[in-house]
Each structure stands twice: as structure tokens, then as C-alpha cells.
Coordinates of C-alpha atoms and ligand atoms in Angstrom, one line a residue:
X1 CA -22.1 -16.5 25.9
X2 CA -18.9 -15.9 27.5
X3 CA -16.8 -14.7 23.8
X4 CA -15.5 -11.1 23.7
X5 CA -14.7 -11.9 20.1
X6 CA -15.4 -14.6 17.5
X7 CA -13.5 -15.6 14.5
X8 CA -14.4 -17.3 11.6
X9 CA -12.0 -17.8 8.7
X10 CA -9.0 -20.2 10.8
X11 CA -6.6 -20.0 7.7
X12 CA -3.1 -18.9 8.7
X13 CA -4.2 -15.1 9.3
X14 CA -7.2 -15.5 10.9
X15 CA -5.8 -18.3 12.9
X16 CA -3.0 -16.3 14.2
X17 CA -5.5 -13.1 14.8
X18 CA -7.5 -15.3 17.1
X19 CA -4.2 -16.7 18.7
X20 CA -3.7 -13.0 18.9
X21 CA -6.5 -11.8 21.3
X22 CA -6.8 -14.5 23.3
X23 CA -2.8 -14.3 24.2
X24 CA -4.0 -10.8 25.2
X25 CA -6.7 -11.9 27.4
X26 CA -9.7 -12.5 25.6
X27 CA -12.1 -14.9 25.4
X28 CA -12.2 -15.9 21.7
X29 CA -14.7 -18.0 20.1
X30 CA -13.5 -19.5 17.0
X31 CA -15.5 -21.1 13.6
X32 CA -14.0 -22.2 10.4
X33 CA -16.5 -24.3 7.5
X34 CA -14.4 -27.4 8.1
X35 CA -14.0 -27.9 12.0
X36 CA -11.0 -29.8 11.9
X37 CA -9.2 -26.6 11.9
X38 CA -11.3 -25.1 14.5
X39 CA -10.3 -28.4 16.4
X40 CA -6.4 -28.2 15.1
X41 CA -6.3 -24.0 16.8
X42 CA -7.3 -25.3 19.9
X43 CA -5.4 -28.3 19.8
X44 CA -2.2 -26.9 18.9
X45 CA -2.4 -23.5 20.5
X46 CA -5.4 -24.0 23.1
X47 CA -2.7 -23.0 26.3
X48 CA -2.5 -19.7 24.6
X49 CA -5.6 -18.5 26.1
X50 CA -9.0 -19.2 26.4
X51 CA -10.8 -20.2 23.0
X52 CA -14.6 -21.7 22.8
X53 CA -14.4 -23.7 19.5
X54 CA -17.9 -24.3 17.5
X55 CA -19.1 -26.0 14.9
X56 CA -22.4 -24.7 13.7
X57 CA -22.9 -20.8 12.7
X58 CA -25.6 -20.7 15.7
X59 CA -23.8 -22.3 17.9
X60 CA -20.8 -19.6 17.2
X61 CA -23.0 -16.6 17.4
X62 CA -24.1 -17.9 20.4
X63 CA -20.8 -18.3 22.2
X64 CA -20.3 -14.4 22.0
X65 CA -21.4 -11.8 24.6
X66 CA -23.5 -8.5 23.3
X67 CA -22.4 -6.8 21.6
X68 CA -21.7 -9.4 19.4
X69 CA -18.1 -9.2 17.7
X70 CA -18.0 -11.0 14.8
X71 CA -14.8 -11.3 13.0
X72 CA -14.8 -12.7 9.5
X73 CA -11.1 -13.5 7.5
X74 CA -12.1 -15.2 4.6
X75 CA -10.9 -14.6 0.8
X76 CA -11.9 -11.1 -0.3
X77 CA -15.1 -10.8 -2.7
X78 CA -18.2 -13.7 -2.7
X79 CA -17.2 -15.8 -0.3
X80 CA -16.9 -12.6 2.4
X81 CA -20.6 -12.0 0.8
X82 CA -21.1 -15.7 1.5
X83 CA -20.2 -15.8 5.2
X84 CA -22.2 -12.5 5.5
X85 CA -25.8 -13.9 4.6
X86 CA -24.4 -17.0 6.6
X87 CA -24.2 -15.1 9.7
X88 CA -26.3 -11.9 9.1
X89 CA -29.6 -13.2 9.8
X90 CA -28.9 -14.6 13.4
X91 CA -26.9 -11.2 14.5
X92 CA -29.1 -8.4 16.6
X93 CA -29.0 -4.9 16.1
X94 CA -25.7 -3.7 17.3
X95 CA -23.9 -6.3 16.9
X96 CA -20.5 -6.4 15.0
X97 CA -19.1 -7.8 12.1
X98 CA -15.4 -6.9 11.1
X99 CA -14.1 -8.2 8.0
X100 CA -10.1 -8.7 8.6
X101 CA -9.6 -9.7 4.3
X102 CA -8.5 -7.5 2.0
X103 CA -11.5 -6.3 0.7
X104 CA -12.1 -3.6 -1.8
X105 CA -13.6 -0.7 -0.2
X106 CA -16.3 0.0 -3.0
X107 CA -17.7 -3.9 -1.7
X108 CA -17.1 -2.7 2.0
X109 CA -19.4 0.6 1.5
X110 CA -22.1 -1.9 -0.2
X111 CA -22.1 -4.4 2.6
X112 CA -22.2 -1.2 5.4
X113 CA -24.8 0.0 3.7
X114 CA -26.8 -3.2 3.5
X115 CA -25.7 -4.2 7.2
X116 CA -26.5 -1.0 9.0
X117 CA -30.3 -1.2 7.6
X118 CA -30.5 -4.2 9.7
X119 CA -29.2 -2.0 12.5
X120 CA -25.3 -4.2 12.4
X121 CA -22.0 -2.6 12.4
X122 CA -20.3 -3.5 9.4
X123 CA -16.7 -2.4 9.5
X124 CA -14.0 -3.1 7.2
X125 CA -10.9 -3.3 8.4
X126 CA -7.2 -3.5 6.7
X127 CA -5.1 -5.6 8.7
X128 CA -1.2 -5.6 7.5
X129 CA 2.1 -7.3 8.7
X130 CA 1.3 -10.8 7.2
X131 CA 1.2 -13.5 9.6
X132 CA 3.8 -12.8 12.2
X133 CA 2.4 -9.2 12.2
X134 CA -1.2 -10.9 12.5
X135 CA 0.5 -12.6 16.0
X136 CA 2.9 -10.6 17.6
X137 CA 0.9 -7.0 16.6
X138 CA -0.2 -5.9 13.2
X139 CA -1.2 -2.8 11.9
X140 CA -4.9 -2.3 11.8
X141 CA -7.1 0.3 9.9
X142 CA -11.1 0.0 10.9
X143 CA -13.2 2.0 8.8
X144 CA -17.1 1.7 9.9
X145 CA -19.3 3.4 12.2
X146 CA -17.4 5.4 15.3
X147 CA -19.8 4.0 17.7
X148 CA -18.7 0.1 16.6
X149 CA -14.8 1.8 17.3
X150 CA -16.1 2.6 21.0
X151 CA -16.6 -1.1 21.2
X152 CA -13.8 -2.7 19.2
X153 CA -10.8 0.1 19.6
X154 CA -9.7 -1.0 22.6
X155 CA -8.9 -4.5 21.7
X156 CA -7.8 -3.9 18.3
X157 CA -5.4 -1.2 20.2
X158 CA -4.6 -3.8 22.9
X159 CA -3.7 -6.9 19.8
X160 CA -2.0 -4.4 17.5
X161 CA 1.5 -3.4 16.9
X162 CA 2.7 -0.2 19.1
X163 CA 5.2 2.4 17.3
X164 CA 8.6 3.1 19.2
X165 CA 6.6 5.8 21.5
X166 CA 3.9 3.2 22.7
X167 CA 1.6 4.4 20.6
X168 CA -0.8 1.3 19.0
X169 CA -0.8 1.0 15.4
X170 CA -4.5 1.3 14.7
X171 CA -7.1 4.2 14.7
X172 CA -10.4 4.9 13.7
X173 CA -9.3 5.6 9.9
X174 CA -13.6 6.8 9.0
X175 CA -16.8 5.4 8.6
X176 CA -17.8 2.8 6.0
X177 CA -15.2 1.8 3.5
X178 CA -12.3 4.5 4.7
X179 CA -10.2 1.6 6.7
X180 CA -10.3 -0.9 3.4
X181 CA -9.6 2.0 1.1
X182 CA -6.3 3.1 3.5
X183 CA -5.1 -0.6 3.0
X184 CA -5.6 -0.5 -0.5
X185 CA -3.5 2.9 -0.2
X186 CA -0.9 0.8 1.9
X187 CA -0.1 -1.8 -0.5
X188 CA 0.0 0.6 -3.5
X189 CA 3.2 2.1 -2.0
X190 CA 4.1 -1.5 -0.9
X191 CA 4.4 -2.4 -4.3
X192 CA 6.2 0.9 -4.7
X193 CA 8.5 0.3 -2.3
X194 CA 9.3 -2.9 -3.7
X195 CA 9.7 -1.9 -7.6
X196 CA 12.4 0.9 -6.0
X197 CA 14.3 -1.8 -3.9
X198 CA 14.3 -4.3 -6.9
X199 CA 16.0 -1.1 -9.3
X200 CA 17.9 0.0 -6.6
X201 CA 18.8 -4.0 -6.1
X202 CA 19.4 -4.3 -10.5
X203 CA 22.0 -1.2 -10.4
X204 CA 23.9 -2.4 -7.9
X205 CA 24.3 -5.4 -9.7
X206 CA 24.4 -4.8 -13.4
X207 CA 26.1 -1.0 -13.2
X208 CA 28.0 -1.4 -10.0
X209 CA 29.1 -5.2 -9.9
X210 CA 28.4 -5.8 -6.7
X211 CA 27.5 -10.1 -5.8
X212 CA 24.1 -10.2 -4.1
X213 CA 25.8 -10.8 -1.0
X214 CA 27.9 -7.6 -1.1
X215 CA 24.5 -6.0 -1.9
X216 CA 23.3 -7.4 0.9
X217 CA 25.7 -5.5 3.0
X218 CA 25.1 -2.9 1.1
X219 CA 21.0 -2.7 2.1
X220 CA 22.1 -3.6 5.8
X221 CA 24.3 -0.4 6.2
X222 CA 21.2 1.7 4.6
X223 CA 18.7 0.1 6.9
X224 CA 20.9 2.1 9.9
X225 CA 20.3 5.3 7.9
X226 CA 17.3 7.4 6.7
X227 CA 15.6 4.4 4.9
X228 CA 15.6 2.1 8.2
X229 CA 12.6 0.0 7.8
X230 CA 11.4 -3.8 7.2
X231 CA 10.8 -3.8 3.3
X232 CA 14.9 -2.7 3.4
X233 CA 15.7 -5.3 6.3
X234 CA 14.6 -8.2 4.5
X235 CA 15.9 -7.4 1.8
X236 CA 19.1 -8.0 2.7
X237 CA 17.8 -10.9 4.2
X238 CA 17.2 -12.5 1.1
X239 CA 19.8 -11.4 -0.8
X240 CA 22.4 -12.8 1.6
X241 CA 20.1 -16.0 1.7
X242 CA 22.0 -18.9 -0.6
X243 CA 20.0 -21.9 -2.0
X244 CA 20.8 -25.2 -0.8
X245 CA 20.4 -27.4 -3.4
X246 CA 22.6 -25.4 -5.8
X247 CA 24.6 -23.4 -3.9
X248 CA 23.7 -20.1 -6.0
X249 CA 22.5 -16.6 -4.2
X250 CA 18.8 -17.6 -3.7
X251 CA 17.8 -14.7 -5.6
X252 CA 19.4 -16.2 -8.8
X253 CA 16.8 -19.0 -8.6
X254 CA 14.1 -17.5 -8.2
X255 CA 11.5 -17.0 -11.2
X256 CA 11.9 -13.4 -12.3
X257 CA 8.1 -12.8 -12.3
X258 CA 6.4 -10.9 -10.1
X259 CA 2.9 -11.8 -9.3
X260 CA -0.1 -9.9 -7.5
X261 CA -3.0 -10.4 -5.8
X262 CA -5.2 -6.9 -7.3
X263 CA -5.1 -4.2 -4.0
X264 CA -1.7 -2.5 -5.9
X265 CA -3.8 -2.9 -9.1
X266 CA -6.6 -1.2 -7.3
X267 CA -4.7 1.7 -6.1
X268 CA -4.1 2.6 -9.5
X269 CA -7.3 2.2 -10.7
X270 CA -9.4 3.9 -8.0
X271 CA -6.8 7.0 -8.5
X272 CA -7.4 7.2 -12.1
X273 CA -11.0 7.5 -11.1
X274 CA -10.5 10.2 -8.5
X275 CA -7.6 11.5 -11.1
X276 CA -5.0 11.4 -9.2
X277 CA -1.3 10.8 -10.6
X278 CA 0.4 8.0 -8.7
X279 CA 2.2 7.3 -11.6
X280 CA 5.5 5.8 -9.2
X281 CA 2.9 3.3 -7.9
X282 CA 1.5 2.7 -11.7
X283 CA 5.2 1.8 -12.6
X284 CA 5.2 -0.8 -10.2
X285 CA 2.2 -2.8 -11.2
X286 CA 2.5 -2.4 -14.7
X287 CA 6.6 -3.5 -14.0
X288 CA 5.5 -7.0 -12.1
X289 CA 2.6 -7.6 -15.1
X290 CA 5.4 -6.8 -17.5
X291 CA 7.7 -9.7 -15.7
X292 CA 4.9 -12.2 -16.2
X293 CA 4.7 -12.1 -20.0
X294 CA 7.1 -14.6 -20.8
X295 CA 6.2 -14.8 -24.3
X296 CA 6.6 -10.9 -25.0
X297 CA 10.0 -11.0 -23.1
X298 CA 11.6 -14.2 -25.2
X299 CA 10.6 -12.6 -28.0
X300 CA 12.5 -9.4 -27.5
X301 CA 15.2 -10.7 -26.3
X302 CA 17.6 -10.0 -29.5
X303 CA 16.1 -6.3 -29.2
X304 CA 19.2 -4.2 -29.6
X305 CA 20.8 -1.9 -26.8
X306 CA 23.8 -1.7 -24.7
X307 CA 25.7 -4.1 -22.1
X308 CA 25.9 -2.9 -18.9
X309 CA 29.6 -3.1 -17.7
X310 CA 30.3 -2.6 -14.5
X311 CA 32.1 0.0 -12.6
X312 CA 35.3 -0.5 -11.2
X313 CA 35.5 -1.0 -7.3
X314 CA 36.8 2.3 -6.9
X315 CA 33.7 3.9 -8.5
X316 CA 31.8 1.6 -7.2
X317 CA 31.0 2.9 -3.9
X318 CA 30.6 6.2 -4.8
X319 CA 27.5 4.4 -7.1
X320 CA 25.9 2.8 -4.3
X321 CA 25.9 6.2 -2.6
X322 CA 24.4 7.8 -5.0
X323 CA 21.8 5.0 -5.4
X324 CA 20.6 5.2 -1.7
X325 CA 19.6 9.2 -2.6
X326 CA 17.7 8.0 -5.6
X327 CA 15.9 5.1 -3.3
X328 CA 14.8 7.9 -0.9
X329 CA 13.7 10.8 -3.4
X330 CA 11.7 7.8 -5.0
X331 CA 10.9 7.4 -1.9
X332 CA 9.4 10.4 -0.7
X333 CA 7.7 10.7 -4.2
X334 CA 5.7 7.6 -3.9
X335 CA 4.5 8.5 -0.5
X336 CA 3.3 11.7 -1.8
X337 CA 1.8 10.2 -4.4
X338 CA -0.3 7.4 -2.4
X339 CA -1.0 10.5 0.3
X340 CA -2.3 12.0 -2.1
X341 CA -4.9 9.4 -3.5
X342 CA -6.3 9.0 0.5
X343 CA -6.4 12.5 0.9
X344 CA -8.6 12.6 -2.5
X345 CA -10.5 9.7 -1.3
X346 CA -11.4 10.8 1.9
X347 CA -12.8 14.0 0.1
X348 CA -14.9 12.6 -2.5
X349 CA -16.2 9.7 0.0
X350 CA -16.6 12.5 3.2
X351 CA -14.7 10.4 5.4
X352 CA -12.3 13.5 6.8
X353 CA -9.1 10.9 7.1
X354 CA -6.3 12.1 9.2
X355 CA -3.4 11.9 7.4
X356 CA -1.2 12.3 10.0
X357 CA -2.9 9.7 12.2
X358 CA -2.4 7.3 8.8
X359 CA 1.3 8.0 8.8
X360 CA 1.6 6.9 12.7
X361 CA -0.4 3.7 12.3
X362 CA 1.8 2.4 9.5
X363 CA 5.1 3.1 11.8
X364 CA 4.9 -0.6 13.1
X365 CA 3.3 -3.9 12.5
X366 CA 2.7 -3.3 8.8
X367 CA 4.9 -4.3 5.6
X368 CA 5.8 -0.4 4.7
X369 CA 6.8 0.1 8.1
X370 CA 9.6 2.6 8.5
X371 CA 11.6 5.1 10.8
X372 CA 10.4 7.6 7.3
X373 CA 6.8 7.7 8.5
X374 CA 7.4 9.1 11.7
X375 CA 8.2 11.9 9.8
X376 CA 5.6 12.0 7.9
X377 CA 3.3 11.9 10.6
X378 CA 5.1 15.0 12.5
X379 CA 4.7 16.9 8.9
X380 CA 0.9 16.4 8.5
X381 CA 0.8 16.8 12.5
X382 CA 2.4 20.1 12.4
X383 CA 0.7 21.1 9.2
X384 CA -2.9 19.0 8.6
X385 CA -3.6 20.8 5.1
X386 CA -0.2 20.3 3.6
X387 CA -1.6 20.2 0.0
X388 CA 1.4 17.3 -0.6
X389 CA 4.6 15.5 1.4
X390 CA 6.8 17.7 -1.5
X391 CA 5.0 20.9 0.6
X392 CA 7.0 20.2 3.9
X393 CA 10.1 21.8 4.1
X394 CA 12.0 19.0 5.4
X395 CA 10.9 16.4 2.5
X396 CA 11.6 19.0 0.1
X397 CA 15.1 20.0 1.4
X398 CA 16.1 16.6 1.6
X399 CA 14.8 16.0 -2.1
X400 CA 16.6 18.8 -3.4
X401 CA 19.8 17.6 -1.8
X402 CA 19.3 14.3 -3.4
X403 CA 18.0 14.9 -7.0
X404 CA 22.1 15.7 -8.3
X405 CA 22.6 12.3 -7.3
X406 CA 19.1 11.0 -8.5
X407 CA 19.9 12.5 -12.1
X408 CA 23.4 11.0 -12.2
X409 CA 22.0 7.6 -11.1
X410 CA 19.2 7.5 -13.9
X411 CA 21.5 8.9 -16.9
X412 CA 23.9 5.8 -16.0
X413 CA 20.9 3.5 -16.2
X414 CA 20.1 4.7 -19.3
X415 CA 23.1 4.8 -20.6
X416 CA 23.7 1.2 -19.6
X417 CA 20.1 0.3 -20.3
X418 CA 19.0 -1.2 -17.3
X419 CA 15.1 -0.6 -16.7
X420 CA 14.2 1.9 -13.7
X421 CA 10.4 2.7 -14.4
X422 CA 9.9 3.6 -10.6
X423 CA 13.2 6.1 -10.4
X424 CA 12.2 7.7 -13.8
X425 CA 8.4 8.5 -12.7
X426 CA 9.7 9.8 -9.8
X427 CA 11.7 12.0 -10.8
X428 CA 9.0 12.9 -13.8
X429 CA 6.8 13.4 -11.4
X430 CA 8.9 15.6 -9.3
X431 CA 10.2 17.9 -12.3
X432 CA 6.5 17.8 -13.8
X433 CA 5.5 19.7 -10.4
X434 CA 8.4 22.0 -10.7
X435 CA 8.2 22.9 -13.8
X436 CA 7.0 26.8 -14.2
X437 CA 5.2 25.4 -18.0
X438 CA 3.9 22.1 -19.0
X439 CA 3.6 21.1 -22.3
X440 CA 0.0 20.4 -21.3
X441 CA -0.5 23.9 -23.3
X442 CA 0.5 22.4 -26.5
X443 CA -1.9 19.5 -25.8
X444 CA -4.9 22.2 -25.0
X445 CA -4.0 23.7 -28.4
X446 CA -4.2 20.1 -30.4
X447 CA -7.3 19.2 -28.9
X448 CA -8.9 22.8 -30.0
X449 CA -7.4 22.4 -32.9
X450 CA -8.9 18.9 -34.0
X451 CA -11.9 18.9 -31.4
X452 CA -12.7 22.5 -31.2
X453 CA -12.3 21.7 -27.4
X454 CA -11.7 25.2 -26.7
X455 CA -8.7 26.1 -24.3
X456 CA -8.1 29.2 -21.6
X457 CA -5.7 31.6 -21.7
X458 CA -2.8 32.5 -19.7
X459 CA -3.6 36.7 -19.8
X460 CA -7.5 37.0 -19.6
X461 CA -10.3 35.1 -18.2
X462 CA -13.2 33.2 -20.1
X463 CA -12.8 30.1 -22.5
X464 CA -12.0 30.2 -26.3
X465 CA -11.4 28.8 -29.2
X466 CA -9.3 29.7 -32.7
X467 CA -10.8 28.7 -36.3
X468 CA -8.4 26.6 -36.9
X469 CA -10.3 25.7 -40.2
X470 CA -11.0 29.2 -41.5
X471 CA -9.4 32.2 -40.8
X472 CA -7.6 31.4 -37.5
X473 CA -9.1 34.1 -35.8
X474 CA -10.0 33.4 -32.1
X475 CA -13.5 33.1 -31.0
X476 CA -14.9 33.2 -27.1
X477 CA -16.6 29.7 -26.4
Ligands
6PG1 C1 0.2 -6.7 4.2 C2 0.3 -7.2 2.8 C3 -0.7 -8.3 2.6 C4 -0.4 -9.2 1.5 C5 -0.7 -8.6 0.1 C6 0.4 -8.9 -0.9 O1 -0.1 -5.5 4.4 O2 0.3 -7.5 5.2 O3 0.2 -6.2 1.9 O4 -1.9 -7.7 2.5 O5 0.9 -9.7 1.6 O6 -1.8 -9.3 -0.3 O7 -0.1 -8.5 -2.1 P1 0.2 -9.1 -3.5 O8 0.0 -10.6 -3.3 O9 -0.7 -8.4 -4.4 O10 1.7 -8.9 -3.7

């Protein structure tokens, strides 16, 4: 037993995980169901570092040193379950198993709980930065027990990304489910992120008249500024990419429909539970499901509205300006939002996240990685309780500055009827929290009204309710 670490699971993450710690200096045992992969790593990549490659479950769980640590990156939901019982029953108390998928964190409290009986660390980890992230340094979020973190925090901070002060991307997020629900958090505002790029993307082009490749430019000159970060990077990436075989902007070739894999779809379910708006987020999974449904879209395609025509070049510039403040107060409004929904979480679940620490691991390695969260992190670092991001000062200085813009930016997208579901719920969102009244009153008052639901008032305490029926006199409930 010479393994500091095993993995089993050689697809392409998994695979470049394992390449991962033993370019670091481990001793990596490595399993996959169908050898020849196991046989393929080490073939292709075996002068990386040292790797024992097995082929039986025993023979694997015998190649690692005690503590055992077992890492599993197989598809999220049965077959994780399915390499658990696999390998469960020939682990010792104390050992490890760390499952790298993307798992949902309801299934990752459920297999802790049934693990730890058996006296095994069970801890669910998010892993981001796809697969170069997965090789050159990815950010990782371990949930699970803090004694496994003794064990496994140093070479998860020695494999993962490091942030532009040194610091590695990867804490202990909390125990049991906390890391997978984090990730979860993560790739709501990915999808976020995204849906405000792609509007930011579809105003430039249909209101402004910029070519993809000017809009390419366009993204590169922001990516110097305030919304420096990878999500922004490759965008212009791809939209200065040209296809081959016709010659068009790739972009124009692709299929416009957006598909998913369920942690965004997650996001928004989990907060609905825990009732928390992330409405911004909501936009952006309901706007890729909306993409897919080609036979809703053809059939409203004669729908009437207007043509956008765009803006001279003069104008033009002014535009794009004004479009890089509403990509930043979306911005900044999503990130509350998904802040939010961990900071709920970790309540109702007891795991006493650290918010701040959350911001600093996502500041390399992962997809939402961005110069933006370093100042997130120092806002929750100087202030730990900050009920929301719109709280600090700075965010909300920077918002105000930007909203004129913001406001101009949506009216011309209405105007010229170009969808922005992400902009508008930000900037609902944002004048919903300002706003001194809600017509959340009038609601109180319909659902007394036809459900005796009773509402309270705004000038004495207690509950009531008017006879809406009889006499319309007002009753205390
Ligand atoms: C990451 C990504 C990663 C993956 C998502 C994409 O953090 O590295 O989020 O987890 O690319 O599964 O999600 P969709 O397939 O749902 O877009």
C-alpha cells in the first residue's frame, strides 16, 4: 500500500485529477470499470508521476496507504451510489471517500450520513474549471467532516488553483453536503453569468450593429476593466472564432439552444425551498429551456413587434458603454442573489459557511472566476454579517452609478424588442429592494379578501382581518 490517493472514474475529469496529484508528487492509484483506460492513463501519461494502475476493486483499495483516500468521479446520482456499495464494504473506519461529480447535496448528506455509521468520511466535494482547470489547478469545495479536511486539505490545497496572492482555491466549505451545495451555488451564477454575456452579446448586435468580431473587441477591452474574468475572456474568444467550412462568425452556426445538465436548475429549485429570490439566476435557466423548444418558437415566429435597427456608429459606442454598466449591475445583482441562497443554506443546514472564504476560493481555477470576487471576498472579510453584497458600500456606490445607464440600456431593448430576461430581473430585483412600498400590500388585501388570510397592519401590532362579505368592518384574527 504505497497510494496517497486513489481514483476511480478515468473519464476526462477524473483522468486529468489523477494526472493532477501525481504531477504534484503523489502516489496515485488509479481504477476505472473498463481497465483499458486505467491502462491508456498510464500509458499516455505514466512519466507524469508515479501511478499504481489496478484492475479489481480489492486490489485498488489495497494499493492505498491508511487513511485510505478514495476518490470517486463518476456521473452524479446511481452510479455514484453504485461505486459506493462497490467500494464501501472493503473500506476501514477512517478511511476516505471524496466524490469529485457534481452531485446534489441533498444525495451527499444521505450518503455522509449512511457512510459515517460505518465510521468512513464521506465528503462531497465541488470541483470546477472543467478539464484544464481539473489539470493545471481547479477550484475545489470539500464539504464533509473537518477531521477528513486534516487529512485531505493539504493536497487538495497543493493540486488546486492559487488566487493572484498565493492563496489556494479550496477551503473547508462545512460538514456533510455544504461543499456540493456551494457548487450547486457556483454554477447557478455561472448560468447567470452566461444569460448576461449572451444579452449583453444580442444588444451589441441587434441595437448597436456591431459584427461578432467587432464585439469581440468589444468584450476584450472590458475584460481589462472591472468585469476582468474568464466567462468574459472566452467570450471574445469565440466570438472572434470563424468556422472553417463556411467561413461565417462561428457563433452564426451554432444551434441557438442552450442545453443543461440540472446543478443551475437546482439552484433555483433548492432556493424556492429555502425562499429565497434568485430570480436573475431563475431567468437564466428558464431562458436556455425556453431556446430548446423549437416548436413553441416556429410557431411564434409571425408574433408581431418591432425590428431592431441599429444605431449609427456614432451612437454606437456610446451603446456599448452603457451596456458594460448594465453587465456589471446584473452583475453584482446575481452574485447577491446566489450569496444569498448559501448564506440561507448554510443556516437552515447548520453548516456556518464563510462567505468570504467562498468568494476567495472562486477567484481562480473555476468557470466564474473573476478579478469581481476579490472584492467580494474583502466586503464579507471586512463585514461577515453583511445581510447582502447590495449592503457594502462599494457594490452599492458602483450600482448606483451604473443603474442611469442600466435603465437607458433596458428601455432601448424594449423598445427594439430584443429579449433581456437577466438585465430586467436585475434591475426588478434591485428596485423591488429599494422600493419604500411593495405592492405586496395589495396582494395581502386580495388574499384576505377571497381567503380570509388575514393581513398585518402598517400602525399597530396583532393580525386581522376585514369582513369583506358583510359589513367590512375589521376583525382581530
Ligand atoms: C465547472 C462547470 C462544470 C460543468 C457544468 C456545466 O464548474 O467546472 O460548472 O461543472 O461544465 O456541468 O453545466 P451545464 O452542462 O448544466 O451547462
Amino acid at each position: 500500500a504505497s497510494a496517497q490517493i486513489g481514483v476511480t472514474g478515468l473519464a476526462v475529469m477524473g483522468r486529468n485529477l489523477a494526472r493532477n496529484f501525481a504531477r504534484n508528487g503523489y502516489t496515485v492509484a488509479l481504477h476505472n470499470r473498463t481497465a483499458s483506460r486505467t491502462h491508456d492513463l498510464v500509458k499516455e501519461f505514466g512519466h507524469e508521476g508515479d501511478f499504481v494502475s489496478t484492475e479489481t476493486a480489492e486490489d485498488f483499495v489495497a494499493a492505498l496507504e491508511r487513511p485510505r483516500r478514495l476518490m470517486i468521479m463518476v456521473k452524479a446520482g446511481e452510479p455514484t451510489d453504485a461505486v459506493i456499495e462497490e467500494f464501501a464494504p472493503l473500506l476501514e473506519p477512517g478511511d476516505m471517500i471524496i466524490d469529485g461529480g457534481n452531485a446534489h447535496f441533498a444525495d451527499t448528506r444521505r450518503r455522509e450520513r449512511r457512510l459515517r455509521e460505518q465510521g468512513i468520511h464521506f465528503v462531497g466535494t465541488g470541483v470546477s474549471g472543467g478539464e484544464e482547470g481539473a489539470l493545471h489547478g481547479p477550484s475545489i469545495m470539500p464539504g464533509g467532516s473537518k477531521e477528513s479536511y486534516g487529512s485531505l486539505g493539504p493536497m487538495l490545497e497543493k493540486i488546486s488553483a492559487k488566487a493572484k496572492d498565493g492563496a489556494p482555491c479550496v477551503t473547508h466549505v462545512g460538514p456533510d453536503g455544504a461543499g456540493h451545495f456551494v457548487k450547486m451555488v457556483h454554477n447557478g451564477i455561472e448560468y447567470a453569468d452566461m444569460q448576461l454575456i449572451g444579452e449583453a452579446y444580442q444588444l451589441l448586435r441587434d441595437v448597436a450593429g456591431y459584427s461578432p468580431a467587432e464585439i469581440a473587441e468589444i468584450f476584450r477591452t472590458w475584460n481589462t476593466g472591472r468585469l476582468d474574468s474568464y466567462l468574459i475572456e472566452i467570450t471574445a474568444e469565440v466570438l472572434s472564432h470563424v468556422d472553417a467550412a463556411t467561413g461565417k462568425p462561428f457563433v452564426d452556426v451554432v444551434q441557438d439552444q442552450a442545453e443543461q445538465k440540472g446543478t443551475g436548475r437546482w439552484t433555483v429549485q433548492i432556493a424556492l425551498d429555502l425562499g429565497v429570490p434568485v430570480s436573475g439566476i431563475a431567468e437564466a435557466v428558464f431562458a436556455r429551456s425556453l431556446s430548446g423548444h423549437t416548436a413553441l418558437r416556429e410557431a411564434s415566429r409571425h408574433l408581431a413587434g418591432p425590428k431592431a435597427t441599429p444605431l449609427g456608429k456614432a451612437e454606437a459606442g456610446a451603446f456599448a458603454d452603457r451596456v458594460e454598466q448594465a453587465l456589471y449591475a446584473s452583475k453584482i445583482v446575481s452574485y447577491t442573489q446566489g450569496f444569498h441562497e448559501i448564506a440561507t443554506g448554510s443556516e437552515e443546514y447548520d453548516w456556518t459557511i464563510d462567505l468570504g472564504k467562498v468568494a476567495s476560493i472562486w477567484r481562480a481555477g473555476c468557470i466564474i472566476r473573476a478579478a469581481f470576487l476579490d472584492r467580494i471576498r474583502a466586503a464579507y472579510d471586512a463585514r461577515p454579517d453583511l445581510p447582502s453584497l447590495l449592503s457594502d458600500e462599494t457594490f452599492a456606490q458602483e450600482i448606483a452609478a451604473a443603474q442611469d445607464d442600466w435603465r437607458e440600456v433596458l428601455a432601448a431593448a424594449t423598445r427594439q424588442g430584443v429579449p433581456t430576461p437577466g438585465f430586467s430581473a436585475a434591475l426588478a430585483y434591485y428596485d423591488a429592494l429599494r422600493a419604500e412600498r411593495l405592492p405586496a400590500a395589495l396582494t395581502q388585501a386580495q388574499r384576505d379578501f377571497f381567503g380570509a388570510h388575514t393581513y398585518r397592519r402598517t400602525d399597530r401590532p396583532g393580525s386581522f382581518h376585514t369582513l369583506w362579505g358583510g359589513d367590512r368592518s375589521e376583525v382581530e384574527a
